[in-house]
Amino acid sequence: SVVMSQAFGHPAFPVDTHIHRLAARWGLSSGKNVEQTERDLKAIFPEASWNKLHLQIIYFGRQYCPARGHKPEECPICSKYGV
């Protein structure tokens, strides 16, 4: 999915462990695996946004919402929505 979306512009929403974790943390998916989370996210967001949103979530997570050392008060999403 990543190659198809980034190299060829094919609409795809690749979900790796980072996106899976953030989608669960933000309440966007309760999927038990990346496949279910991908289906959930595709149902929420318009297809035209998938390729760009995939990268935005990864970069946002690195900057504000990491897996380790997460400080909810410093994350714009977690602090606003009480995650």
C-alpha positions as a printed Julia matrix, in Angstrom:
83×3 Matrix{Float64}:
   0.0    0.0    0.0
   2.78   2.45   0.83
   4.49   2.01  -2.54
   1.22   2.26  -4.44
   0.18   5.43  -2.63
   3.49   7.27  -2.43
   5.17   6.22  -5.67
   2.16   5.96  -7.96
  -0.44   8.15  -6.27
  -2.9    5.26  -5.98
  -5.44   6.01  -3.22
  -4.45   3.91  -0.24
  -4.37   4.3    3.52
  -1.46   2.15   4.69
  -1.71   1.45   8.4
   1.45   0.51  10.26
   1.85   0.01  13.99
   2.25   3.77  14.56
  -0.98   4.72  12.8
  -2.73   1.76  14.44
  -1.62   2.99  17.89
  -2.64   6.61  17.24
  -6.02   5.67  15.79
  -6.74   3.67  18.94
  -5.43   6.4   21.25
  -7.57   9.04  19.53
 -10.68   6.84  19.49
 -10.81   6.55  15.69
 -10.67   2.76  15.69
 -11.11  -0.11  18.09
  -9.6   -2.53  15.58
  -7.55  -5.36  17.04
  -5.17  -5.37  14.06
  -3.89  -3.01  11.35
  -6.28  -4.43   8.75
  -9.35  -3.53  10.81
  -7.91  -0.12  11.65
  -7.31   0.51   7.95
 -10.96  -0.3    7.2
 -12.13   1.97  10.01
 -10.0    4.91   8.87
 -11.04   4.49   5.25
 -14.66   4.68   6.37
 -14.04   7.93   8.28
 -11.89   9.93   5.86
 -12.55  10.77   2.2
 -10.5    8.78  -0.3
  -8.9   11.93  -1.72
  -7.23  12.57   1.67
  -5.82   9.09   2.34
  -2.32   9.45   0.86
  -1.59  12.8    2.48
  -3.28  11.96   5.78
  -1.22   8.78   6.13
   1.97  10.86   6.19
   0.47  13.61   8.34
  -0.51  11.16  11.06
   2.98   9.63  11.09
   4.71  13.03  11.33
   2.24  14.32  13.92
   2.75  11.2   16.03
   6.52  11.57  15.95
   6.33  15.21  17.0
   3.5   15.28  19.54
   2.18  11.82  20.36
   5.01   9.26  20.56
   4.58   5.73  21.86
   7.17   6.2   24.61
   7.4    9.27  26.78
   3.96  10.45  25.69
   2.92  13.65  27.43
  -0.8   14.1   26.75
  -0.72  17.72  27.88
   1.78  18.52  25.09
  -0.22  16.81  22.34
  -2.8   19.13  20.71
  -5.23  16.24  20.14
  -4.81  14.42  23.45
  -4.9   17.61  25.5
  -8.03  18.92  23.76
 -10.02  15.69  23.86
  -8.75  14.27  27.15
  -7.07  11.25  25.65
